[in-house]
Coordinates of C-alpha atoms in Angstrom, one line a residue:
M1040 CA -24.4 14.4 10.9
V1041 CA -24.4 11.2 12.5
I1042 CA -26.3 9.7 10.0
A1043 CA -24.2 10.9 7.2
S1044 CA -20.8 10.0 8.8
W1045 CA -21.9 6.2 8.7
L1046 CA -23.4 6.4 5.3
L1047 CA -19.6 7.0 4.1
P1048 CA -18.6 3.6 4.3
V1049 CA -21.8 1.8 4.1
L1050 CA -22.8 3.0 0.7
P1051 CA -20.0 1.2 -1.0
L1052 CA -20.1 -1.7 1.3
F1053 CA -23.8 -2.0 0.4
G1054 CA -22.9 -2.0 -3.6
A1055 CA -20.1 -4.6 -2.9
A1056 CA -22.7 -6.7 -1.2
V1057 CA -25.4 -6.3 -3.7
L1058 CA -23.1 -7.3 -6.4
L1059 CA -21.4 -10.1 -5.0
L1060 CA -24.8 -11.6 -3.7
A1061 CA -26.9 -10.9 -6.6
G1062 CA -24.5 -12.9 -8.9
K1063 CA -24.9 -12.9 -12.6
R1064 CA -28.2 -11.6 -12.5
S1065 CA -26.7 -8.1 -11.7
D1066 CA -24.2 -8.3 -14.8
A1067 CA -26.3 -5.8 -16.9
W1068 CA -26.6 -3.1 -14.3
G1069 CA -23.7 -4.0 -11.8
H1070 CA -21.4 -1.5 -13.1
L1071 CA -24.1 1.3 -12.8
L1072 CA -24.9 0.2 -9.2
G1073 CA -21.0 0.6 -8.4
C1074 CA -20.5 3.9 -9.7
A1075 CA -23.7 5.1 -8.0
T1076 CA -22.9 4.2 -4.6
A1077 CA -19.2 5.4 -5.1
I1078 CA -20.6 8.9 -6.4
A1079 CA -23.4 8.9 -3.7
A1080 CA -20.5 8.5 -1.2
F1081 CA -18.6 11.4 -2.7
G1082 CA -21.7 13.6 -2.4
V1083 CA -22.1 12.8 1.4
G1084 CA -18.6 13.6 1.9
M1085 CA -19.0 16.8 0.2
W1086 CA -22.0 17.5 2.3
L1087 CA -19.9 16.9 5.5
F1088 CA -17.0 19.0 4.3
V1089 CA -19.3 22.0 3.4
D1090 CA -20.9 21.7 6.8
M1091 CA -17.3 21.6 8.8
L1092 CA -16.8 24.9 6.7
G1093 CA -19.5 26.7 8.3
R1094 CA -18.1 25.8 11.7
D1095 CA -15.2 27.7 13.5
A1096 CA -12.1 25.4 13.7
A1097 CA -12.5 24.4 17.2
S1098 CA -15.9 22.7 16.5
R1099 CA -15.3 21.3 13.3
A1100 CA -14.1 17.7 14.6
S1101 CA -16.7 15.3 15.6
D1102 CA -17.0 11.9 16.8
H1103 CA -19.9 9.6 16.5
H1104 CA -20.3 6.4 18.9
L1105 CA -22.1 4.0 16.9
F1106 CA -22.3 0.9 19.0
S1107 CA -20.5 -0.7 21.8
W1108 CA -17.9 -3.1 20.2
V1109 CA -15.6 -4.9 22.6
P1110 CA -17.0 -4.4 26.4
V1111 CA -14.2 -6.4 28.1
A1112 CA -13.5 -5.8 31.6
G1113 CA -9.9 -4.6 30.9
L1114 CA -10.5 -3.3 27.4
Q1115 CA -13.3 -1.2 26.3
V1116 CA -13.6 -0.3 22.6
D1117 CA -16.8 1.3 20.9
F1118 CA -17.2 1.2 17.3
G1119 CA -17.1 4.9 16.1
L1120 CA -16.3 7.2 13.4
Q1121 CA -14.1 10.3 13.7
V1122 CA -14.9 13.3 11.2
D1123 CA -12.2 16.0 11.6
Q1124 CA -10.0 17.9 9.3
L1125 CA -7.3 15.1 8.5
S1126 CA -10.2 12.4 7.7
I1127 CA -12.3 14.5 5.7
C1128 CA -9.4 15.4 3.4
F1129 CA -8.9 11.7 2.6
V1130 CA -12.6 10.9 2.6
L1131 CA -12.9 13.5 -0.5
L1132 CA -9.9 12.0 -2.1
I1133 CA -11.1 8.5 -1.8
T1134 CA -14.5 9.0 -3.0
G1135 CA -13.8 11.8 -5.5
V1136 CA -10.8 10.3 -7.4
G1137 CA -12.4 6.7 -6.7
S1138 CA -15.7 7.9 -8.5
L1139 CA -13.7 9.0 -11.5
I1140 CA -11.9 5.4 -11.6
H1141 CA -15.5 3.7 -11.4
V1142 CA -16.7 5.6 -14.4
Y1143 CA -13.6 5.3 -16.4
S1144 CA -13.8 1.4 -15.5
V1145 CA -17.2 1.4 -17.1
G1146 CA -15.4 1.8 -20.6
Y1147 CA -11.9 0.0 -19.7
M1148 CA -13.7 -3.2 -18.6
S1149 CA -16.7 -3.2 -20.9
A1150 CA -15.7 -6.6 -22.7
D1151 CA -14.6 -8.4 -19.4
P1152 CA -17.3 -11.1 -18.7
Q1153 CA -16.5 -10.6 -14.9
R1154 CA -17.0 -6.8 -14.9
R1155 CA -20.0 -7.0 -12.3
K1156 CA -17.6 -8.8 -10.0
F1157 CA -14.8 -6.1 -10.7
F1158 CA -17.1 -3.2 -9.8
A1159 CA -17.8 -5.3 -6.6
Y1160 CA -14.1 -5.2 -5.6
L1161 CA -13.9 -1.6 -6.2
N1162 CA -16.7 -0.8 -4.0
L1163 CA -15.1 -3.3 -1.2
F1164 CA -11.7 -1.1 -1.6
L1165 CA -13.6 1.9 -1.1
A1166 CA -15.6 1.1 1.9
A1167 CA -12.5 -0.4 3.7
M1168 CA -10.4 2.6 3.0
L1169 CA -13.1 4.9 4.5
L1170 CA -13.2 2.7 7.4
L1171 CA -9.7 2.9 8.0
V1172 CA -9.6 6.7 7.8
L1173 CA -12.8 7.4 9.6
A1174 CA -12.3 5.0 12.6
D1175 CA -11.9 6.6 15.9
N1176 CA -9.7 3.9 17.3
Y1177 CA -6.8 1.9 16.3
L1178 CA -9.0 -1.5 16.4
G1179 CA -11.5 0.0 13.7
L1180 CA -8.4 1.3 11.7
Y1181 CA -7.0 -2.1 11.8
V1182 CA -10.3 -3.9 10.3
G1183 CA -10.1 -1.3 7.6
W1184 CA -6.6 -1.8 7.4
E1185 CA -7.1 -5.5 6.5
G1186 CA -10.0 -4.9 4.5
V1187 CA -7.9 -2.9 2.1
G1188 CA -5.5 -5.7 2.0
L1189 CA -8.1 -8.0 1.1
A1190 CA -9.5 -6.0 -1.6
S1191 CA -5.9 -5.4 -3.1
Y1192 CA -5.4 -9.0 -3.3
L1193 CA -8.7 -9.7 -5.0
L1194 CA -8.2 -6.8 -7.4
I1195 CA -4.5 -7.6 -8.3
G1196 CA -5.4 -11.0 -9.1
F1197 CA -8.6 -10.4 -10.9
W1198 CA -7.5 -12.0 -14.0
E1199 CA -6.3 -15.2 -11.9
Y1200 CA -6.4 -17.2 -15.1
K1201 CA -2.9 -15.4 -15.6
P1202 CA 0.0 -16.6 -13.5
S1203 CA 1.9 -13.7 -13.5
A1204 CA -1.3 -11.8 -11.7
A1205 CA -1.8 -14.7 -9.2
T1206 CA 1.6 -14.6 -8.2
A1207 CA 1.7 -10.8 -7.8
A1208 CA -1.7 -10.9 -5.9
K1209 CA -0.1 -13.6 -3.5
K1210 CA 3.1 -11.4 -3.1
A1211 CA 1.4 -8.3 -2.3
F1212 CA -0.8 -10.2 0.4
V1213 CA 2.3 -11.8 1.9
V1214 CA 4.4 -8.7 2.3
N1215 CA 1.6 -6.6 3.6
R1216 CA 0.9 -9.2 6.2
V1217 CA 4.9 -8.5 7.3
G1218 CA 3.7 -4.8 7.9
D1219 CA 0.4 -5.7 9.6
I1220 CA 2.4 -7.6 12.2
G1221 CA 3.7 -4.3 13.3
L1222 CA 0.3 -2.5 13.7
A1223 CA -0.9 -5.4 15.8
I1224 CA 2.2 -5.4 17.9
A1225 CA 1.9 -1.2 18.2
M1226 CA -1.7 -1.8 19.4
M1227 CA -0.6 -4.4 22.1
L1228 CA 2.1 -2.0 23.3
M1229 CA -0.7 0.6 23.7
F1230 CA -2.9 -1.4 25.5
A1231 CA -0.1 -2.4 27.7
T1232 CA 1.1 1.1 27.9
F1233 CA -2.1 3.5 28.2
G1234 CA -4.7 0.7 28.8
S1235 CA -6.6 1.7 25.8
I1236 CA -6.4 1.9 22.0
T1237 CA -8.8 4.8 21.4
F1238 CA -7.5 8.0 20.1
D1239 CA -8.9 9.9 22.6
Q1240 CA -7.4 8.3 25.3
V1241 CA -3.8 7.5 23.7
F1242 CA -3.0 10.7 22.1
P1243 CA -3.4 13.0 25.4
A1244 CA -1.5 10.2 27.4
A1245 CA 1.4 10.0 24.9
G1246 CA 3.6 12.8 26.4
R1247 CA 3.5 11.0 29.8
A1248 CA 4.9 7.5 28.5
G1249 CA 8.6 6.6 28.6
E1250 CA 10.4 7.5 25.2
A1251 CA 11.7 4.0 24.6
T1252 CA 8.0 2.8 24.7
L1253 CA 7.0 5.6 22.4
T1254 CA 10.0 4.8 20.1
G1255 CA 9.0 1.0 20.2
I1256 CA 5.2 1.8 19.1
G1257 CA 6.2 4.2 16.4
L1258 CA 8.8 1.8 15.1
M1259 CA 5.7 -0.7 14.6
L1260 CA 3.4 1.9 13.4
L1261 CA 6.3 2.6 10.7
L1262 CA 7.0 -1.1 9.9
A1263 CA 2.9 -1.1 9.1
A1264 CA 3.4 1.8 6.9
C1265 CA 6.2 0.4 5.1
G1266 CA 4.0 -2.5 3.9
K1267 CA 0.9 -0.6 3.0
S1268 CA 2.7 2.5 1.2
A1269 CA 5.5 0.2 -0.5
Q1270 CA 8.6 2.0 1.3
V1271 CA 11.8 0.3 2.0
P1272 CA 12.3 -2.5 2.9
L1273 CA 8.8 -3.8 1.9
Q1274 CA 8.5 -2.2 -1.3
S1275 CA 8.9 -5.4 -3.7
W1276 CA 5.1 -6.2 -4.0
L1277 CA 4.3 -2.6 -5.9
G1278 CA 5.7 -3.6 -9.3
D1279 CA 4.3 -6.8 -9.7
A1280 CA 1.1 -5.3 -8.5
M1281 CA 0.7 -4.0 -12.2
E1282 CA -0.5 -7.3 -13.4
G1283 CA -3.9 -6.1 -12.2
P1284 CA -6.3 -4.2 -14.5
T1285 CA -5.3 -0.4 -15.1
P1286 CA -8.1 1.0 -12.8
V1287 CA -7.0 -1.1 -10.0
S1288 CA -3.4 0.5 -10.4
A1289 CA -4.8 4.0 -10.6
L1290 CA -7.0 3.2 -7.3
I1291 CA -4.2 1.6 -5.4
H1292 CA -1.5 4.4 -6.2
A1293 CA -3.8 7.2 -6.1
A1294 CA -6.5 7.3 -3.8
T1295 CA -6.4 4.2 -1.2
M1296 CA -3.7 1.8 -0.5
V1297 CA -0.4 3.0 -0.8
T1298 CA -1.7 6.5 1.1
A1299 CA -2.9 4.5 3.9
G1300 CA 0.7 4.4 5.3
V1301 CA 1.0 8.3 5.3
Y1302 CA -2.2 8.5 7.2
L1303 CA -1.1 6.3 10.0
I1304 CA 1.8 8.3 10.7
V1305 CA 0.2 11.7 10.4
R1306 CA -2.8 10.7 12.4
S1307 CA -0.3 9.1 15.1
N1308 CA 1.6 12.4 15.4
P1309 CA 1.1 13.0 19.2
I1310 CA 3.2 9.4 19.4
F1311 CA 5.8 10.5 17.0
D1312 CA 6.1 14.1 18.4
H1313 CA 7.5 12.6 21.6
A1314 CA 9.5 9.6 20.0
A1315 CA 12.6 11.2 18.2
G1316 CA 13.8 7.9 17.5
A1317 CA 11.0 6.8 15.4
R1318 CA 10.8 10.2 13.8
L1319 CA 14.4 9.4 12.7
G1320 CA 13.5 6.2 11.3
V1321 CA 10.8 7.5 9.2
V1322 CA 13.0 10.2 7.7
I1323 CA 15.6 7.6 6.9
V1324 CA 12.9 5.5 5.1
G1325 CA 11.4 8.3 3.3
A1326 CA 14.7 9.5 2.2
I1327 CA 16.2 6.3 0.7
T1328 CA 12.6 5.3 -0.7
L1329 CA 12.4 8.4 -2.6
L1330 CA 16.0 8.0 -4.3
F1331 CA 15.2 4.2 -4.6
G1332 CA 11.8 4.3 -6.5
A1333 CA 13.1 7.1 -8.6
I1334 CA 16.4 5.0 -9.7
I1335 CA 14.2 2.3 -10.6
G1336 CA 11.7 4.3 -12.6
C1337 CA 14.5 5.2 -14.9
A1338 CA 15.0 1.6 -16.3
K1339 CA 11.5 0.6 -16.7
D1340 CA 10.5 0.1 -20.2
D1341 CA 6.7 -0.9 -18.9
I1342 CA 4.8 2.2 -18.8
K1343 CA 2.8 0.9 -15.8
K1344 CA 5.9 -0.2 -13.9
A1345 CA 7.6 3.0 -14.6
L1346 CA 4.6 4.8 -13.1
A1347 CA 4.6 2.3 -10.2
A1348 CA 8.2 3.5 -9.5
S1349 CA 7.4 6.8 -9.4
T1350 CA 4.6 6.0 -6.8
M1351 CA 6.9 4.6 -4.5
S1352 CA 9.4 7.4 -4.7
Q1353 CA 6.2 10.0 -4.4
I1354 CA 5.2 8.3 -1.3
G1355 CA 8.9 8.7 -0.1
Y1356 CA 8.6 12.2 -0.3
M1357 CA 5.2 12.0 1.9
V1358 CA 6.8 9.9 4.2
L1359 CA 9.8 11.8 4.8
A1360 CA 7.6 14.9 5.3
A1361 CA 5.7 13.2 7.9
G1362 CA 9.0 12.5 9.5
L1363 CA 9.6 15.9 10.0
G1364 CA 7.0 16.3 12.6
P1365 CA 5.0 19.5 12.8
A1366 CA 7.1 21.1 10.2
G1367 CA 6.1 18.5 7.5
Y1368 CA 2.6 16.8 8.4
A1369 CA 0.6 19.4 6.5
F1370 CA 3.0 19.1 3.5
A1371 CA 3.0 15.4 3.4
I1372 CA -0.8 15.8 3.1
L1373 CA -0.3 18.6 0.6
L1374 CA 1.4 16.0 -1.6
L1375 CA -0.6 13.3 -1.1
L1376 CA -3.8 15.1 -2.1
A1377 CA -2.1 16.5 -5.2
H1378 CA -0.8 13.3 -6.0
G1379 CA -4.2 11.6 -6.0
F1380 CA -4.8 13.7 -9.0
F1381 CA -2.0 13.7 -11.1
K1382 CA -1.2 9.9 -10.2
A1383 CA -4.8 8.7 -11.0
G1384 CA -4.7 10.9 -14.4
L1385 CA -1.0 9.4 -15.6
F1386 CA -2.3 5.8 -14.7
L1387 CA -5.8 6.4 -16.4
G1388 CA -3.6 8.0 -19.2
A1389 CA -1.5 4.7 -19.2
G1390 CA -4.6 2.8 -19.7
A1391 CA -5.8 4.8 -22.4
V1392 CA -2.4 4.1 -24.3
M1393 CA -2.8 0.5 -23.8
H1394 CA -6.5 0.4 -24.8
G1395 CA -5.4 1.7 -28.2
M1396 CA -2.5 -0.2 -28.4
D1397 CA -4.1 -3.8 -28.1
D1398 CA -2.7 -3.9 -24.3
E1399 CA 1.0 -3.3 -25.3
V1400 CA 2.9 -1.8 -22.1
N1401 CA 6.4 -1.6 -23.5
M1402 CA 7.1 2.3 -24.5
R1403 CA 9.5 0.8 -27.0
H1404 CA 6.8 -0.1 -29.1
F1405 CA 5.3 3.2 -28.8
G1406 CA 6.1 6.6 -29.8
G1407 CA 4.6 9.3 -32.1
L1408 CA 1.2 8.7 -30.4
R1409 CA 0.6 12.2 -29.9
A1410 CA -1.6 12.8 -33.0
M1411 CA -3.2 9.6 -32.5
L1412 CA -4.3 10.0 -29.1
P1413 CA -4.7 13.8 -28.4
V1414 CA -6.9 14.0 -25.8
T1415 CA -4.5 11.5 -23.8
F1416 CA -1.5 13.4 -24.8
V1417 CA -2.7 16.5 -23.3
T1418 CA -4.2 14.9 -20.2
F1419 CA -1.3 12.8 -19.8
G1420 CA 1.1 15.6 -20.2
L1421 CA -0.6 17.9 -17.5
G1422 CA -0.3 15.2 -15.0
Y1423 CA 3.6 15.1 -16.3
L1424 CA 3.9 18.6 -15.7
A1425 CA 2.5 18.5 -12.1
I1426 CA 4.7 15.7 -11.0
I1427 CA 8.0 16.8 -12.0
G1428 CA 6.9 20.1 -10.5
I1429 CA 6.8 22.7 -13.2
P1430 CA 4.9 25.8 -11.9
P1431 CA 2.1 26.6 -11.6
F1432 CA 1.0 23.0 -11.5
S1433 CA 0.3 21.1 -8.2
G1434 CA 3.5 19.2 -7.9
F1435 CA 5.5 22.4 -7.6
F1436 CA 3.7 23.8 -4.7
A1437 CA 3.6 20.3 -3.1
K1438 CA 7.2 18.7 -3.5
D1439 CA 8.8 22.2 -3.2
K1440 CA 7.3 22.7 0.3
I1441 CA 8.6 19.2 1.5
I1442 CA 12.3 20.0 -0.1
E1443 CA 12.0 23.3 2.0
A1444 CA 11.0 21.6 5.1
A1445 CA 13.6 18.8 4.7
F1446 CA 16.6 21.2 4.1
G1447 CA 15.1 23.1 7.2
D1448 CA 16.0 20.0 9.3
H1449 CA 19.1 18.7 7.8
F1450 CA 21.1 19.2 4.7
V1451 CA 21.4 15.6 4.0
L1452 CA 17.5 15.3 3.9
G1453 CA 17.1 18.2 1.7
A1454 CA 19.8 17.0 -0.9
A1455 CA 18.4 13.8 -1.2
A1456 CA 14.7 15.3 -1.9
L1457 CA 16.6 17.7 -4.3
V1458 CA 18.4 14.9 -6.1
G1459 CA 15.1 13.3 -6.2
A1460 CA 13.4 16.1 -8.0
G1461 CA 15.8 15.9 -10.9
I1462 CA 15.6 12.2 -11.5
T1463 CA 11.9 12.3 -11.5
A1464 CA 12.0 14.9 -14.2
F1465 CA 14.6 12.8 -16.1
Y1466 CA 12.2 9.2 -15.8
M1467 CA 8.9 11.0 -16.3
T1468 CA 10.0 12.8 -19.2
R1469 CA 11.5 9.7 -20.9
V1470 CA 7.9 8.1 -20.3
M1471 CA 6.6 11.1 -22.0
L1472 CA 9.3 11.0 -24.9
M1473 CA 8.9 7.5 -25.5
T1474 CA 5.2 7.3 -25.6
F1475 CA 4.1 10.2 -27.3
L1476 CA 6.9 11.8 -29.0
G1477 CA 9.6 10.8 -31.7
A1478 CA 9.3 8.1 -34.4
K1479 CA 6.3 5.5 -34.8
R1480 CA 7.9 2.2 -33.3
W1481 CA 4.6 0.4 -33.2
H1482 CA 4.3 -3.1 -35.1
S1483 CA 2.4 -3.0 -38.6
G1484 CA -0.8 -4.5 -37.3
A1485 CA -1.4 -2.0 -34.4
H1486 CA -4.0 0.6 -34.8
P1487 CA -3.7 3.3 -32.2
H1488 CA -7.2 5.1 -31.5
E1489 CA -8.5 7.4 -28.8
A1490 CA -10.3 6.1 -25.9
P1491 CA -14.2 6.7 -25.6
L1492 CA -15.8 9.5 -23.6
V1493 CA -16.6 7.4 -20.5
M1494 CA -12.8 6.8 -20.3
T1495 CA -11.5 10.5 -21.4
A1496 CA -13.8 12.5 -19.2
P1497 CA -12.5 11.3 -15.9
M1498 CA -8.9 11.9 -17.3
V1499 CA -9.7 15.5 -18.3
L1500 CA -11.1 16.2 -14.5
L1501 CA -8.2 14.5 -13.2
A1502 CA -5.9 16.9 -15.3
I1503 CA -7.6 19.8 -14.2
G1504 CA -7.5 18.9 -10.6
S1505 CA -3.4 18.2 -11.5
A1506 CA -3.3 22.0 -13.1
A1507 CA -5.4 23.6 -9.9
A1508 CA -5.2 21.5 -6.9
G1509 CA -1.9 22.3 -5.7
G1510 CA -2.1 26.1 -5.9
L1511 CA -5.4 26.2 -4.4
L1512 CA -4.3 24.2 -1.3
A1513 CA -1.1 25.7 -1.0
L1514 CA -1.6 29.5 -1.5
G1515 CA -1.7 31.3 1.6
G1516 CA -1.5 28.5 3.6
A1517 CA -4.8 27.3 3.3
L1518 CA -4.3 23.4 4.0
Q1519 CA -1.7 24.0 6.8
D1520 CA -4.3 26.1 8.6
W1521 CA -7.1 23.5 7.9
L1522 CA -4.8 20.8 9.5
E1523 CA -3.4 22.9 12.3
P1524 CA -5.9 21.3 15.2
V1525 CA -5.3 18.1 14.1
V1526 CA -1.3 18.0 13.3
G1527 CA -0.3 21.3 15.3
L1528 CA 1.5 24.4 14.1
N1529 CA 3.8 24.4 11.2
D1530 CA 7.1 25.9 12.3
H1531 CA 9.6 24.9 9.9
A1532 CA 12.5 27.9 8.8
L1533 CA 15.0 28.0 6.2
G1534 CA 18.3 29.8 6.9
F1535 CA 18.2 31.4 3.3
P1536 CA 15.7 32.6 1.1
V1537 CA 12.8 30.5 -0.2
W1538 CA 13.1 31.7 -3.7
G1539 CA 16.6 30.8 -3.7
L1540 CA 15.8 26.9 -3.3
T1541 CA 13.1 27.3 -5.7
L1542 CA 15.5 28.2 -8.3
I1543 CA 18.1 25.6 -7.4
T1544 CA 15.2 23.0 -7.6
L1545 CA 13.8 24.2 -11.0
A1546 CA 17.4 23.8 -12.2
F1547 CA 17.6 20.3 -11.0
V1548 CA 14.2 19.6 -12.8
F1549 CA 15.2 21.4 -16.1
T1550 CA 18.7 19.5 -16.1
G1551 CA 16.6 16.3 -15.8
I1552 CA 14.6 17.1 -18.5
G1553 CA 17.6 17.9 -20.5
I1554 CA 19.2 14.5 -20.1
A1555 CA 16.3 12.7 -20.9
I1556 CA 16.2 14.8 -24.3
R1557 CA 19.5 14.4 -25.1
M1558 CA 19.3 10.5 -24.6
Y1559 CA 15.7 10.0 -26.1
V1560 CA 15.2 12.7 -28.9
R1561 CA 18.6 13.2 -30.4
R1562 CA 19.3 9.5 -30.5
P1563 CA 17.0 6.7 -31.9
I1564 CA 15.3 4.6 -29.6
P1565 CA 16.0 0.8 -30.3
V1566 CA 12.8 -1.4 -30.4
T1567 CA 14.5 -3.8 -28.1
A1568 CA 16.2 -2.8 -25.0
P1569 CA 19.9 -2.8 -25.5
A1570 CA 22.2 -5.2 -23.2
E1571 CA 23.8 -2.8 -20.4
V1572 CA 26.9 -3.4 -19.1
N1573 CA 26.4 -0.2 -16.6
P1574 CA 26.0 -2.0 -13.1
L1575 CA 23.5 0.7 -12.0
T1576 CA 21.3 0.1 -14.8
V1577 CA 21.3 -3.5 -14.5
A1578 CA 20.4 -3.2 -11.1
A1579 CA 17.5 -0.4 -11.6
R1580 CA 16.4 -3.0 -14.3
R1581 CA 16.1 -5.9 -11.5
D1582 CA 14.5 -3.3 -8.9
L1583 CA 17.9 -2.6 -7.0
Y1584 CA 17.9 -6.4 -6.2
G1585 CA 15.0 -6.1 -3.8
D1586 CA 13.6 -9.3 -4.6
A1587 CA 17.0 -10.9 -4.4
F1588 CA 17.6 -9.3 -1.2
N1589 CA 14.4 -10.7 0.2
E1590 CA 15.1 -14.1 -1.1
A1591 CA 18.6 -14.1 0.5
A1592 CA 17.8 -12.3 3.9
F1593 CA 14.2 -13.8 4.3
M1594 CA 13.0 -16.7 1.9
R1595 CA 16.2 -19.1 2.0
P1596 CA 16.9 -18.8 5.8
G1597 CA 13.3 -19.1 6.4
W1598 CA 13.2 -22.1 4.2
Q1599 CA 16.3 -23.6 5.9
L1600 CA 15.0 -22.8 9.5
T1601 CA 11.7 -24.7 8.2
K1602 CA 13.5 -27.7 6.8
A1603 CA 15.7 -27.9 10.2
L1604 CA 12.6 -27.8 12.4
T1605 CA 11.2 -30.4 10.2
K1606 CA 14.2 -32.7 10.7
L1607 CA 14.0 -31.8 14.7
D1608 CA 10.4 -32.9 14.7
G1609 CA 11.1 -36.1 12.7
A1610 CA 14.3 -37.3 14.1
G1611 CA 14.0 -35.6 17.8
I1612 CA 10.5 -35.2 19.0
D1613 CA 9.0 -37.9 16.9
G1614 CA 12.1 -40.1 17.4
I1615 CA 11.5 -39.8 21.3
V1616 CA 7.8 -40.6 21.2
N1617 CA 8.3 -43.3 18.5
G1618 CA 11.1 -44.7 20.6
L1619 CA 9.1 -44.7 23.7
G1620 CA 6.4 -46.5 21.9
E1621 CA 8.7 -48.9 20.4
T1622 CA 10.2 -49.8 23.8
V1623 CA 6.8 -50.5 25.4
A1624 CA 5.8 -52.7 22.4
A1625 CA 9.1 -54.9 22.6
A1626 CA 8.4 -55.1 26.3
S1627 CA 4.9 -56.1 25.8
T1628 CA 6.2 -58.7 23.2
A1629 CA 8.7 -60.4 25.5
L1630 CA 5.9 -60.4 28.4
R1631 CA 3.6 -61.8 26.0
R1632 CA 5.7 -65.1 25.7
W1633 CA 4.9 -66.0 29.4
Q1634 CA 1.1 -66.0 28.3
T1635 CA 0.6 -69.2 26.7
G1636 CA -3.2 -69.9 27.0
F1637 CA -3.1 -73.1 28.2
V1638 CA -4.4 -74.0 31.7
R1639 CA -1.8 -76.8 32.2
S1640 CA 1.1 -74.6 31.9
Y1641 CA -0.2 -72.2 34.4
A1642 CA -0.9 -74.9 36.8
L1643 CA 2.6 -76.2 36.5
S1644 CA 4.0 -72.6 37.0
M1645 CA 1.8 -72.3 39.9
L1646 CA 3.4 -75.5 41.2
V1647 CA 6.9 -74.7 40.5
G1648 CA 6.5 -71.3 42.1
A1649 CA 4.7 -72.9 45.5
A1650 CA 7.6 -75.7 45.5
L1651 CA 10.1 -72.7 45.3
V1652 CA 8.5 -70.6 48.0
V1653 CA 8.5 -73.9 50.2
A1654 CA 11.9 -74.6 49.6
V1655 CA 12.9 -71.0 50.7
M1656 CA 11.2 -71.4 53.8
V1657 CA 12.5 -74.6 54.8
L1658 CA 16.1 -73.2 54.0
V1659 CA 15.6 -70.3 56.2
R1660 CA 14.0 -72.3 59.0
L1661 CA 16.9 -74.6 58.9
G1662 CA 19.2 -71.9 58.6

């Protein structure tokens, strides 16, 4: 068990190290090693999962000390890995979906001269994310957290020769550093309050700390989660991150980076359970973001950016559920796992469309691809049915539970989740219709064709997961029971029959589908987006002015502050220092005039001085 647990992050880390150190010598086989290490890590994860199933609930979790890490007098931190019911869910998601993305990348990146380096970065991404979810203390989690940020920077900007990709990578890196400050401050507050940053010491003591302190820690953890999971107000980097290769988008959105914030909140549930103010902040952020992302998704013509907005919205649902406490923790993880299947499948499907359309991403230049890309159409379609929540697909079981829990907590939260479901159905139907159905709108030089087997096979497996995962995890409360030792007992309750809310939710979903059909089937779709005068559409196309807000609220004031500090440094601090130096220099120049360098001048000065002294003495004696 101990050996197996440390193998999880070490296997992909080993692959990354070999590929980076071997350099071009590994070009011929680097992609094979990258896939092998990811698949091997999945095998280890499955072995651990089966081993846990063979034990009773009370003895399934295990903590493995590896070595003494920070042996400081006031701070003792060991490097250890914790394998429990929560972390194993993420391990299987990261390694399972991650392995499929690795295999898909063999075909997608086949013509790229830097394919070996790409697989090294993918392996590094898996290793960092596995460390993040397996660490048994916040410092180890922080190392994985920063590793994920580094890997995302390398992968988003992988095609650094494109200015847009380089800019997007820097933007993601900077925005995430803002969130990382929150995690660093949270750890400082934990150490000041509990004298430790390890889970087994912080969590049992959380109930004895003051609510104000716990609220402060919780809000800092929320800030960190907003950065990694692209939640309002740190959401602006996610759409630009689509400049990276499509497998990167699938990995970030489905299995790794954006799920890290949800994991952080759910893992820290003992803190949030005793901090009502922090939980309120979490649900507000989640409710705003799920609507924020959904509205943006309605106006995107770039297929990858439409899916990116969808991710923002879906993670908003998870954050909302996590903010509901024990009533929502398990449902947040349920949607996270289901989302890992259908969102990875949707992104890989988008990549297959781009592969067959000469890297075209504008859906207004698609249309009628159903017959040309039949496998992609079916697999993408299953992911579409899952994300909009059509029974019996996974999104139905996952998202409906969150809507139920939200209504059980407050009507406004439930209404936000319900409206979000309707908008999701609209923009995802729009994506489906504009891409695969209707008239052909591609240019005469395009030759749409299906992707090779190495790309379609992972898409098929993810489509099967999209169809079945939700039901397998949700029916009978299987996932809730599995996670109960870590997140507590699910205790949400509605004041009206659940089936009634299910019917209402489906009514919203089918309304969204109907509106999309009316707009994009009964009317011709122009190849060029028409100029809009509707303020909401204009705002959605501009990402609801997220970048404009950041520029006005942070960038320009920061620039002005920097400019003012520069002037203060130049005219004030430097002025004082330089003025003092100039004064000393002027005084030195004046005194230097008394130094002629001639002995006779000095003798005359001494004579005159002596005469003056004698004269004074005589006058004093006579007086």
